[in-house]
PDB file of C-alpha atoms and ligand atoms in Angstrom:
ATOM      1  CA  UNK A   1      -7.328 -23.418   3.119  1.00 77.00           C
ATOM      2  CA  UNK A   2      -3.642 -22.731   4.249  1.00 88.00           C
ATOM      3  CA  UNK A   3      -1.386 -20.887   1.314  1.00 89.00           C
ATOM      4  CA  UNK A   4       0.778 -23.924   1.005  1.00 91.00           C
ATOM      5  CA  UNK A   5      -2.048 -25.804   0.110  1.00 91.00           C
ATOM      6  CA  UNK A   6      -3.880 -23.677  -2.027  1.00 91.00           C
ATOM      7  CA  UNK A   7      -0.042 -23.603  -3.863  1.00 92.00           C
ATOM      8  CA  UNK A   8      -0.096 -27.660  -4.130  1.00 91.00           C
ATOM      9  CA  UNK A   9      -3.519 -28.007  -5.315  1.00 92.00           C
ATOM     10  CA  UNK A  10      -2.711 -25.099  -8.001  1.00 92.00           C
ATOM     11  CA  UNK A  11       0.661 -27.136  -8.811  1.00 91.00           C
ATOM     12  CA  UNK A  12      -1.823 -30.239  -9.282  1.00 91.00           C
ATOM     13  CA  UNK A  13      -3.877 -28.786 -11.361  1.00 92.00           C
ATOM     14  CA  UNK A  14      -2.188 -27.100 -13.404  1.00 93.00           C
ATOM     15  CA  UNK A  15       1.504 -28.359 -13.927  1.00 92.00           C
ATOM     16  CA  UNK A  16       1.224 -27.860 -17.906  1.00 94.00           C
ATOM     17  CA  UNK A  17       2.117 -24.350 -17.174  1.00 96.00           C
ATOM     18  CA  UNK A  18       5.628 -25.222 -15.636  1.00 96.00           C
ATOM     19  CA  UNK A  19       8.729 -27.219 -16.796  1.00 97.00           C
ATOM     20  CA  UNK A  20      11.789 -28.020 -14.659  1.00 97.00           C
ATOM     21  CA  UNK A  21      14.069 -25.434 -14.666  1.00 96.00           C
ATOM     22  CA  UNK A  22      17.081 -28.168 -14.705  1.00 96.00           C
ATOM     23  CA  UNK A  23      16.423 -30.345 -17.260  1.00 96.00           C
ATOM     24  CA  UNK A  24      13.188 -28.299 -18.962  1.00 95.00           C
ATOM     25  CA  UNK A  25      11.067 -31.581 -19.100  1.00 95.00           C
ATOM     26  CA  UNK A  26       7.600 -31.641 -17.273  1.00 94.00           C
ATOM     27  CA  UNK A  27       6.632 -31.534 -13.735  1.00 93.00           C
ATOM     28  CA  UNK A  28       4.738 -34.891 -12.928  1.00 88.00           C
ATOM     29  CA  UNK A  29       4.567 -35.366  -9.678  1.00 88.00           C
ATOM     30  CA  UNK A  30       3.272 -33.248  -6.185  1.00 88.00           C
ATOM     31  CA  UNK A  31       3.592 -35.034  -3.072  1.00 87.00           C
ATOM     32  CA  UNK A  32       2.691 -33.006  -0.120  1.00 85.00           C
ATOM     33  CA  UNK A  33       4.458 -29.562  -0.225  1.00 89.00           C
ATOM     34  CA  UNK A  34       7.338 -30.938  -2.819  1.00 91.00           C
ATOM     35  CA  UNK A  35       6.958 -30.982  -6.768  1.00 93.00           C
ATOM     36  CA  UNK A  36       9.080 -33.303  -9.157  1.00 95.00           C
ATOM     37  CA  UNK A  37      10.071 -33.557 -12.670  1.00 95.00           C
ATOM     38  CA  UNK A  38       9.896 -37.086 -14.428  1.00 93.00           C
ATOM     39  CA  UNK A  39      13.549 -37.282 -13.816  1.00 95.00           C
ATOM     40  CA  UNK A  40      13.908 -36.266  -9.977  1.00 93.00           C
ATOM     41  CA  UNK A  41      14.371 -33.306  -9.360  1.00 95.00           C
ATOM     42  CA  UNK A  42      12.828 -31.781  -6.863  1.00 95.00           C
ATOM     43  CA  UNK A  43      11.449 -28.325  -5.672  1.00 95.00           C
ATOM     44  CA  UNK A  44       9.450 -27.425  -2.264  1.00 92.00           C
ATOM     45  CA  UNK A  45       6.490 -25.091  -2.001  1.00 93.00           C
ATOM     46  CA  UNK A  46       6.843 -22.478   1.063  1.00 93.00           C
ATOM     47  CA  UNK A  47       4.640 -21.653   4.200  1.00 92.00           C
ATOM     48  CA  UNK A  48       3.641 -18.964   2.117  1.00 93.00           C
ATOM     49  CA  UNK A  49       2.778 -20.795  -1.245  1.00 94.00           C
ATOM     50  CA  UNK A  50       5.361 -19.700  -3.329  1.00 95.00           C
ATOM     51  CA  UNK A  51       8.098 -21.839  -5.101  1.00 94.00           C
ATOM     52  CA  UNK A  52      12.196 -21.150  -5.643  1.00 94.00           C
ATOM     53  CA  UNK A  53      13.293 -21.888  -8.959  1.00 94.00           C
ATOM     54  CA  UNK A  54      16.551 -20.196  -9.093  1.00 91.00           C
ATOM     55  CA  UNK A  55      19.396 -22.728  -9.581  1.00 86.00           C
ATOM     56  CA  UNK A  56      21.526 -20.364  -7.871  1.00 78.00           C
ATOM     57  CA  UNK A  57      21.506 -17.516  -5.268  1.00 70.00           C
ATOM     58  CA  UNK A  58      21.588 -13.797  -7.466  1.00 68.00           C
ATOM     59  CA  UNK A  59      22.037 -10.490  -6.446  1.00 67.00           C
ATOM     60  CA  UNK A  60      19.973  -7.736  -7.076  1.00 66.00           C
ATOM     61  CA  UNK A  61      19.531  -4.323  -6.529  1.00 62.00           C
ATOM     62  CA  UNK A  62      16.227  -3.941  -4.683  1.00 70.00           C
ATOM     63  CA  UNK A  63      16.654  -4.354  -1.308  1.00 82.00           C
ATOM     64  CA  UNK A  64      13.416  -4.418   1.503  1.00 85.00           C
ATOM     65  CA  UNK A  65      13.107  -1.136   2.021  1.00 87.00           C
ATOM     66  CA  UNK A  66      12.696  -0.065  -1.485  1.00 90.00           C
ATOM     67  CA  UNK A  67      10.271  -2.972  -1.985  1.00 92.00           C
ATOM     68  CA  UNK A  68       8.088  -1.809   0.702  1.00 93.00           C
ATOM     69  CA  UNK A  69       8.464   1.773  -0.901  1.00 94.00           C
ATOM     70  CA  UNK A  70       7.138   0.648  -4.077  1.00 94.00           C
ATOM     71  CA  UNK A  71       4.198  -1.401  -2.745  1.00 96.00           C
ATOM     72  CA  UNK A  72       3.312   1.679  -0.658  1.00 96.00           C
ATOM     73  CA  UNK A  73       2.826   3.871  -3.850  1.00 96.00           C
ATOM     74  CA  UNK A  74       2.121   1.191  -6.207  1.00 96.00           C
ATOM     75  CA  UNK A  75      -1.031   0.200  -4.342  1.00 96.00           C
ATOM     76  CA  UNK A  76      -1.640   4.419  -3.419  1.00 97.00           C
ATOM     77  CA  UNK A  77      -2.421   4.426  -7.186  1.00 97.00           C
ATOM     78  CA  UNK A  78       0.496   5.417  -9.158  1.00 97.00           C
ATOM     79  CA  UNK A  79       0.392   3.264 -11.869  1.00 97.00           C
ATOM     80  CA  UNK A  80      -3.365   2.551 -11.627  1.00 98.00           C
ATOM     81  CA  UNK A  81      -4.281   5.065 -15.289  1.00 97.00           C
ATOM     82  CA  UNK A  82      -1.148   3.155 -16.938  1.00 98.00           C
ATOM     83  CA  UNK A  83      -2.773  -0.629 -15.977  1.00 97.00           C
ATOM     84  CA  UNK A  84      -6.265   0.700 -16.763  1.00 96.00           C
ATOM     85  CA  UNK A  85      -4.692   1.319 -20.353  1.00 95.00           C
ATOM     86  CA  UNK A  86      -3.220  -1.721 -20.426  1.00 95.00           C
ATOM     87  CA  UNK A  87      -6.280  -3.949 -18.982  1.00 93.00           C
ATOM     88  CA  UNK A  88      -8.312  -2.561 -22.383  1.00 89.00           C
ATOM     89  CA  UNK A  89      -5.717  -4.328 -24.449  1.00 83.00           C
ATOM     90  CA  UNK A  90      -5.661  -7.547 -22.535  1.00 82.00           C
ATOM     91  CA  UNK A  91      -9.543  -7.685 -22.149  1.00 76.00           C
ATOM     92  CA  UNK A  92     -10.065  -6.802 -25.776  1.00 70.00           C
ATOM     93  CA  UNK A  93      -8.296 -10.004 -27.313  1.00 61.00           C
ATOM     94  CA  UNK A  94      -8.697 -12.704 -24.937  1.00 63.00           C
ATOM     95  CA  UNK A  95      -9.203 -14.041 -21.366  1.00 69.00           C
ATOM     96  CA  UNK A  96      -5.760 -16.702 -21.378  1.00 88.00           C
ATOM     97  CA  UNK A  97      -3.246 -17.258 -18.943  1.00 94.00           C
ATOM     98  CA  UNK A  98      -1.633 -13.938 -17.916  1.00 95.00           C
ATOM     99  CA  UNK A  99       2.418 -14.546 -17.182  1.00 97.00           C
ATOM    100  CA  UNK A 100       4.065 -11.025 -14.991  1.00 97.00           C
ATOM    101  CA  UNK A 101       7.770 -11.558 -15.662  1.00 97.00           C
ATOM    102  CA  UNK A 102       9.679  -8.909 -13.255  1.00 95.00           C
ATOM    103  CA  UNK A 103       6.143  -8.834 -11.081  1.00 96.00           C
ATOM    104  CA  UNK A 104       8.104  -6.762  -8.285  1.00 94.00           C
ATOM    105  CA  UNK A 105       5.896  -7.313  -5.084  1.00 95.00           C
ATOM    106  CA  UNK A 106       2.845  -8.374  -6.966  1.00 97.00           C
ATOM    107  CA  UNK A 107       0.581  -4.989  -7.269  1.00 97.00           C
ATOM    108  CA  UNK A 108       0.323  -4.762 -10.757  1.00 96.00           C
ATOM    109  CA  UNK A 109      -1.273  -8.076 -11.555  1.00 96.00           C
ATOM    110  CA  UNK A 110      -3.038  -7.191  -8.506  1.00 97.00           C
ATOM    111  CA  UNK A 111      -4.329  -4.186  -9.764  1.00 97.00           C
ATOM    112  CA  UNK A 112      -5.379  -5.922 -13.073  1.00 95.00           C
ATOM    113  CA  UNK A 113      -7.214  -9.059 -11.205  1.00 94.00           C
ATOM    114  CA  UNK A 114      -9.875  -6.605  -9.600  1.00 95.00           C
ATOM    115  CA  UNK A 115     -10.413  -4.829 -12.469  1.00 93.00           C
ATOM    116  CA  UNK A 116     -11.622  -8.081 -13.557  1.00 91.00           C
ATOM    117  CA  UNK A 117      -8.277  -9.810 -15.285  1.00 91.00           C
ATOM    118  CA  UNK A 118      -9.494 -13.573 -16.113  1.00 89.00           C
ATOM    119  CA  UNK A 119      -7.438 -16.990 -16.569  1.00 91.00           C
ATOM    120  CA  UNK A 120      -4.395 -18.228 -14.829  1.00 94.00           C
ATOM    121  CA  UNK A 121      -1.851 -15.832 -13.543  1.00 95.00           C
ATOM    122  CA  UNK A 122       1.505 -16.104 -12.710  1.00 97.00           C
ATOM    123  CA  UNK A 123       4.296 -13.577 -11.118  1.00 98.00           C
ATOM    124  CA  UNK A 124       7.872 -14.116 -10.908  1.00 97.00           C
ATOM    125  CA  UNK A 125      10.090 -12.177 -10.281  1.00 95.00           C
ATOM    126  CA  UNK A 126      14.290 -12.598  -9.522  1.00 92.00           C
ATOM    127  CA  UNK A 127      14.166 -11.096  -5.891  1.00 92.00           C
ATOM    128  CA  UNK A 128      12.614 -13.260  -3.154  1.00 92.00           C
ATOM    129  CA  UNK A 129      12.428 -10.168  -1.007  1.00 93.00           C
ATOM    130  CA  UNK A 130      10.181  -9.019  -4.035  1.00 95.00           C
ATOM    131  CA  UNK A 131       7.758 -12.109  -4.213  1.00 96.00           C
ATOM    132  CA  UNK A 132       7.597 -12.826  -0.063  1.00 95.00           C
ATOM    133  CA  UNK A 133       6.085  -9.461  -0.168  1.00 95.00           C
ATOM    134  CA  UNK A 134       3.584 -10.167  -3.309  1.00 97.00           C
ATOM    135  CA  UNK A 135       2.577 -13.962  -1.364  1.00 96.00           C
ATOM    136  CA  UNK A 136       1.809 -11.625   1.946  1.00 96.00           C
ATOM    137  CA  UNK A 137      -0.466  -9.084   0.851  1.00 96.00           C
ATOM    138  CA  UNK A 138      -2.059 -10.610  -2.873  1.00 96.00           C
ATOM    139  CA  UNK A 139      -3.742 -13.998  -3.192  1.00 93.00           C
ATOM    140  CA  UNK A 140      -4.762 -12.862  -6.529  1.00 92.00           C
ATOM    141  CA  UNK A 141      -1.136 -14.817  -8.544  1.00 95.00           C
ATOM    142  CA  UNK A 142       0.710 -17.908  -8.295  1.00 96.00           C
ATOM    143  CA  UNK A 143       4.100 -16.112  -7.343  1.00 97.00           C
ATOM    144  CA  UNK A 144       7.494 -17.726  -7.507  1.00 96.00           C
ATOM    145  CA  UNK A 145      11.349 -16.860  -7.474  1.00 96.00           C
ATOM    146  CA  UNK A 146      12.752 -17.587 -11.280  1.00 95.00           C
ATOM    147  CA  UNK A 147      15.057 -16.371 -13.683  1.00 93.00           C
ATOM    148  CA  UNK A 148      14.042 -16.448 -17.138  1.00 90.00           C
ATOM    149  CA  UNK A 149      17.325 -17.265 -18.091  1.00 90.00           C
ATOM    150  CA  UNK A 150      16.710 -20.665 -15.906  1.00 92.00           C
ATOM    151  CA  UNK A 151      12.793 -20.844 -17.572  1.00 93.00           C
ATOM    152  CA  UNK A 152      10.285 -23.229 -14.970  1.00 97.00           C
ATOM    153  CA  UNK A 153       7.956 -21.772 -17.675  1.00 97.00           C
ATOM    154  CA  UNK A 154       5.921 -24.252 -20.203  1.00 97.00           C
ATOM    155  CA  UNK A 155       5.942 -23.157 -23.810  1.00 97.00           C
ATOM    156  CA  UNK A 156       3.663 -21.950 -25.875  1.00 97.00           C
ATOM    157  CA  UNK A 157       1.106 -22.113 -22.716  1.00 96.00           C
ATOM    158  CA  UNK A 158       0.339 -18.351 -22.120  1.00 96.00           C
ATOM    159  CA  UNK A 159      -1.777 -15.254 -24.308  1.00 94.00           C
ATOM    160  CA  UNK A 160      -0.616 -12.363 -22.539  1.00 94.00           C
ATOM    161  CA  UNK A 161       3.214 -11.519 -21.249  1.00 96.00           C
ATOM    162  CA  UNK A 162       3.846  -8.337 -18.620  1.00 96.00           C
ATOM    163  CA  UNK A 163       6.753  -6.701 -19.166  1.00 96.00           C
ATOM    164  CA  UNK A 164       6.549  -3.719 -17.103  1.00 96.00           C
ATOM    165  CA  UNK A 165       9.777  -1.518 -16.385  1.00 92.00           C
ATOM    166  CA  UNK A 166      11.755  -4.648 -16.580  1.00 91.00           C
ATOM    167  CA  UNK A 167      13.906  -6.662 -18.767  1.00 90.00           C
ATOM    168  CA  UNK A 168      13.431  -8.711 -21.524  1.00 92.00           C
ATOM    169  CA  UNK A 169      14.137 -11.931 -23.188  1.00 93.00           C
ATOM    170  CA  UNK A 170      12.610 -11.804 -26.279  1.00 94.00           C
ATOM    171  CA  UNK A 171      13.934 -15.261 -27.458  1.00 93.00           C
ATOM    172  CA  UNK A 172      12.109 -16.702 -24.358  1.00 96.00           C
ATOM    173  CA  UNK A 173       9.114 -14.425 -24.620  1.00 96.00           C
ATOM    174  CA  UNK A 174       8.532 -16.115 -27.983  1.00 95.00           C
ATOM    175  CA  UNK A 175       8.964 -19.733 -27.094  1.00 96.00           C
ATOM    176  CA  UNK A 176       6.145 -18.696 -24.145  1.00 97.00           C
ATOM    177  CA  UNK A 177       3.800 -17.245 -25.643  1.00 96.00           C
ATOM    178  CA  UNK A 178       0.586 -19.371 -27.471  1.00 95.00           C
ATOM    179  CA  UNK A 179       0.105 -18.945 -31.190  1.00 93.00           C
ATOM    180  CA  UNK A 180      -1.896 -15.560 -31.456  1.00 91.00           C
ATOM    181  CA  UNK A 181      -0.233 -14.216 -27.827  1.00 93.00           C
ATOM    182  CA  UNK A 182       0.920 -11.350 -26.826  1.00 94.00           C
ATOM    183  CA  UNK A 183       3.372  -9.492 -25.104  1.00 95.00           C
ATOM    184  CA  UNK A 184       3.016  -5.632 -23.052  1.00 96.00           C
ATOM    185  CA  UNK A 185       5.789  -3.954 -22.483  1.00 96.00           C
ATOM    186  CA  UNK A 186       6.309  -0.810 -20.877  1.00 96.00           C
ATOM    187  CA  UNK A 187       9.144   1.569 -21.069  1.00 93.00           C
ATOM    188  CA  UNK A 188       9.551   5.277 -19.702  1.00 91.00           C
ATOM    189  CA  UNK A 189       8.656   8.255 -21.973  1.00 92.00           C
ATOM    190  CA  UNK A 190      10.800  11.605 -21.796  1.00 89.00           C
ATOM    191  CA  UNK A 191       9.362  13.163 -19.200  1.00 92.00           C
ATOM    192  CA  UNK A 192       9.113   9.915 -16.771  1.00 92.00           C
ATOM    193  CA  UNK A 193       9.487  10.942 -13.528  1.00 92.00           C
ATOM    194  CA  UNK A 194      10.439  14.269 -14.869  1.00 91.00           C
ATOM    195  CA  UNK A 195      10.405  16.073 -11.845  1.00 93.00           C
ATOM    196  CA  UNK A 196      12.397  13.666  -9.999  1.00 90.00           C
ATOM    197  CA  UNK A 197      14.929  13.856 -11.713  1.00 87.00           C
ATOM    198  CA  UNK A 198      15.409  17.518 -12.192  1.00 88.00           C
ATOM    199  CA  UNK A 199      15.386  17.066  -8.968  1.00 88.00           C
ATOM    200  CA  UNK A 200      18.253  14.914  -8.183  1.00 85.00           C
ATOM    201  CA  UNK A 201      20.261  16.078 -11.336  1.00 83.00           C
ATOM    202  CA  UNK A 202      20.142  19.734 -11.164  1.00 77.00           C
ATOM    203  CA  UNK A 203      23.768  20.420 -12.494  1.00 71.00           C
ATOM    204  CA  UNK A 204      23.945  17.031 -14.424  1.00 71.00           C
ATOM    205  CA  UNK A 205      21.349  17.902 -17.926  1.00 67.00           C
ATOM    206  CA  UNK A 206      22.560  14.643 -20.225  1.00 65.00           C
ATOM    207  CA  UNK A 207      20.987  12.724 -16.990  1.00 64.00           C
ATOM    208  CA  UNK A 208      17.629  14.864 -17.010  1.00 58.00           C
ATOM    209  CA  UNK A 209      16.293  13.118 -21.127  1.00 66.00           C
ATOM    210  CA  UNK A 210      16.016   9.870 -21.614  1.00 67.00           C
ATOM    211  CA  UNK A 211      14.998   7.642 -25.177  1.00 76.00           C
ATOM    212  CA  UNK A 212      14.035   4.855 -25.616  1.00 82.00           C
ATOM    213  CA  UNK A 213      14.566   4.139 -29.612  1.00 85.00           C
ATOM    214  CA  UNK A 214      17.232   1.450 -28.861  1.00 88.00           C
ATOM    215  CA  UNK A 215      14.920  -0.339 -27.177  1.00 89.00           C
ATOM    216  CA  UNK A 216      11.535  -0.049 -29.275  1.00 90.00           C
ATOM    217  CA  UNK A 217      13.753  -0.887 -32.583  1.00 92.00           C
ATOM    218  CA  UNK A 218      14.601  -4.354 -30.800  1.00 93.00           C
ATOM    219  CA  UNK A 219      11.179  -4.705 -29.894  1.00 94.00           C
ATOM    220  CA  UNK A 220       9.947  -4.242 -33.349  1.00 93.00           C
ATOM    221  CA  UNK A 221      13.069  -6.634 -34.809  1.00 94.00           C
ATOM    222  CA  UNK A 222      11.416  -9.818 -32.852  1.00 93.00           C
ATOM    223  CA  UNK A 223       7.546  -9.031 -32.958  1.00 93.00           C
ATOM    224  CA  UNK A 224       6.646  -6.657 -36.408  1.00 92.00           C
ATOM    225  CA  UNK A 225       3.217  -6.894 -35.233  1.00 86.00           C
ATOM    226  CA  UNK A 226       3.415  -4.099 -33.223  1.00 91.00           C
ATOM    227  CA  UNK A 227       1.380  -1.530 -31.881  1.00 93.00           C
ATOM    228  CA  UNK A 228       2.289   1.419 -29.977  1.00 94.00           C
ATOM    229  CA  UNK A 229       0.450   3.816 -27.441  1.00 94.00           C
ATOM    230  CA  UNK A 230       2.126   6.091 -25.123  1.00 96.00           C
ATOM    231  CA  UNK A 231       0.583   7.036 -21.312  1.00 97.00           C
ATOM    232  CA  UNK A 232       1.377  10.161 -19.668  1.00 98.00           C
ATOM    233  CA  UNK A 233      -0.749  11.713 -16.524  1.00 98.00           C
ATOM    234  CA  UNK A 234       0.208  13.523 -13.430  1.00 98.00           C
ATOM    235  CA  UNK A 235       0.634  11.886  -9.779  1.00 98.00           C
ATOM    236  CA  UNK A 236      -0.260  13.756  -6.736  1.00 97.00           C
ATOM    237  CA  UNK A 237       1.965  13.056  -4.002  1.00 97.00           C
ATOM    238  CA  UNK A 238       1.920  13.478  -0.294  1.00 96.00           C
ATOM    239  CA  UNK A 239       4.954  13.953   1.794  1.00 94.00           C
ATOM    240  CA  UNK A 240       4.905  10.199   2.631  1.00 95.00           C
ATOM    241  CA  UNK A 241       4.556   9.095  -1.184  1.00 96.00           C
ATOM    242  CA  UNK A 242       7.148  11.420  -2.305  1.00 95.00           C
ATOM    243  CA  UNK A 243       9.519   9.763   0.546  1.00 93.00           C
ATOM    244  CA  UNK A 244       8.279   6.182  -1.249  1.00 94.00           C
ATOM    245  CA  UNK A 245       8.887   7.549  -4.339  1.00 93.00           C
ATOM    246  CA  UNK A 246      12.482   8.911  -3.614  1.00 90.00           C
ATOM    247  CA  UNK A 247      12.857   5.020  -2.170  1.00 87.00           C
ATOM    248  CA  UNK A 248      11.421   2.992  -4.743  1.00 86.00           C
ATOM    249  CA  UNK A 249      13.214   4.397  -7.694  1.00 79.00           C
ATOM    250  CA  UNK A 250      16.725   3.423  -9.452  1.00 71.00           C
ATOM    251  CA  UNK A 251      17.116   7.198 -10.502  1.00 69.00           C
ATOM    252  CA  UNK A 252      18.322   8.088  -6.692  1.00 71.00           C
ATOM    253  CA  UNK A 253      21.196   5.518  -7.171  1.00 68.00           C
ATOM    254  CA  UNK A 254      22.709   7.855  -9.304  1.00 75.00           C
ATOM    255  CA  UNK A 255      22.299  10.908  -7.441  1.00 78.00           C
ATOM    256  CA  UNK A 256      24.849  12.357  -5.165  1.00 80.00           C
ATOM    257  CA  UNK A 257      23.916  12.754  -1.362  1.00 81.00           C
ATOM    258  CA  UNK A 258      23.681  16.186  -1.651  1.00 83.00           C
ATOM    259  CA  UNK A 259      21.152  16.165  -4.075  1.00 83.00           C
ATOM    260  CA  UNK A 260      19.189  13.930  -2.093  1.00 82.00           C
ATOM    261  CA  UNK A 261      19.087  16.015   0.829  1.00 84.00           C
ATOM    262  CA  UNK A 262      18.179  18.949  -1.757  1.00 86.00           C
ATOM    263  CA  UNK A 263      15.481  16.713  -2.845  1.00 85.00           C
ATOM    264  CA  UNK A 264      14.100  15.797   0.537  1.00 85.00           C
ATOM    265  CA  UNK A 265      13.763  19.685   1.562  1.00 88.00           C
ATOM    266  CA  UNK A 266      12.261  20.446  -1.663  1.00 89.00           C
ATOM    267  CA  UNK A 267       9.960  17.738  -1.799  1.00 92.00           C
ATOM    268  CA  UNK A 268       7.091  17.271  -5.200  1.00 95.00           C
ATOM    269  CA  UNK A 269       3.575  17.960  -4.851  1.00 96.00           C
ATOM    270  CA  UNK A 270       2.991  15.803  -8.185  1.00 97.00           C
ATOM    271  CA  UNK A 271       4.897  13.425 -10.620  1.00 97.00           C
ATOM    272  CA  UNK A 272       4.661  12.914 -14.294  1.00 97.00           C
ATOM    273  CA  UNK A 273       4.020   9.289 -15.259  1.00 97.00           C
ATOM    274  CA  UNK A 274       4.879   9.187 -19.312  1.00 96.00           C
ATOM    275  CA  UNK A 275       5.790   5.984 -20.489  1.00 96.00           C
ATOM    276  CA  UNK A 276       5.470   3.707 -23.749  1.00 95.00           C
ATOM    277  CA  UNK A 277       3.705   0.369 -24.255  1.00 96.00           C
ATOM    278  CA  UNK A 278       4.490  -1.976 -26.948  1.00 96.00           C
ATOM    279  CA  UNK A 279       1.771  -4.457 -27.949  1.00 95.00           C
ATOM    280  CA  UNK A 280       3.511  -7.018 -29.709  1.00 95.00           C
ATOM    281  CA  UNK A 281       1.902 -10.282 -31.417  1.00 92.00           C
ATOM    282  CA  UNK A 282       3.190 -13.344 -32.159  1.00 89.00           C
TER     283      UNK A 282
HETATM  284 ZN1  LIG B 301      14.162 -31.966 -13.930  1.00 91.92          ZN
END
């Protein structure tokens, strides 16, 4: 069966999981490729099975190349002990609808499908760049273009929320999630790409730490029921992942060309992954 298809009959089937991002009310309708709320409005499924739901064009920072970047050490394994982690939680509680908000190109839920992730899932993510690439190489999600701030999202429809190294909306996290649901976030640790960016910040040491208290106090204010476990392992790199690596991450925004081109002669034989996942109930 053709992607666009496969997207309709998903659509069909399950259209509780969606509301129309204009005027929130339910999706009733799929007629061929195209998919329309009770009052009209209308949104077309692509070649490659994905949907648009942004109201408006948005900028963001992650351009192709650093896409393909992250796939390439993504699906090399760099985040595959942090998912495995996370996969216990999710398998322990329940086997619901799995929603990947900020799903990048698609390898995480990916990841977490083979290792045997049940129920319906869903990726989104704000960059189109981001989910063209997921709808190529995954057919493991239903991946679309959205904004949470524009939700095509159902409430109270799914048990588990991914919020992997990207942001949140708490407010609409809550309205999401079923009675009992939960949502994962992760956040870098201290020594998060550590290397990296002693690396690119040699002179610059305020840029070297990083904390996250700011943001785990939040978390706490909207979901008390919290549980907290922190990841940290080592990543061995080739010279091709640690030119991904250099690619794919936000730190080398920051960092002046010269310490880039200090970086690429001095290149890291291994990374530090150290981050901190929230488990938060509702
Ligand atoms: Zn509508």
């Amino acid at each position: 069966m053709k992607k666009i298809e496969k997207a309709a009959g998903f659509m069909k089937e399950h259209s509780e999981l969606f509301q129309c991002p204009i005027c929130k009310d339910s999706f009733d309708q799929v007629d061929g490729n195209s998919l329309s709320c009770i009052n009209g409005h209308l949104f077309d499924i692509s070649k490659k099975g994905t949907l648009y739901f942004l109201l408006k064009g948005t900028k963001n920072e992650y351009d192709k190349n650093m896409l393909s970047s992250r796939f390439n050490i993504a699906t090399a394994g760099l985040f595959h002990p942090l998912l495995d982690e996370l996969y216990t939680s999710i398998a322990e509680k329940q086997t619901g609808h799995t929603l990947d908000v900020g799903c990048g190109e698609g390898s995480q839920l990916d990841y977490l499908t083979t290792l045997g992730l049940e129920g319906k899932k869903i990726g989104f993510d704000i960059s189109k760049d981001a989910i063209q690439l997921a709808a190529t190489h995954f057919s493991s999600a239903f991946w679309c273009v959205a904004d949470l701030a524009q939700s095509p999202f159902a409430s109270a429809q799914y048990d588990t929320i991914l919020n992997i190294f990207s942001p949140s909306n708490y407010k609409e996290f809550d309205r999401l999630l079923k009675e009992g649901g939960q949502v994962i976030k992760v956040v870098p640790e201290k020594d998060y790409l550590i290397e990296l960016r002693k690396l690119f910040y040699r002179d610059q040491e305020e840029k070297q730490t990083y904390s996250n208290d700011v943001v785990i106090a939040k978390f706490k204010e909207h979901f008390p029921k919290l549980e907290i476990k922190r990841v940290k392992y080592s990543f061995e790199l080739t010279p091709a992942l640690f030119n991904d690596l250099m690619k794919m991450t936000p730190l080398s925004w920051g960092a002046s060309i010269d310490s880039k081109e200090y970086a690429l002669t001095h290149p890291l034989k291994r990374v530090t992954i150290d981050v901190c996942v929230l488990i938060g109930q509702k």
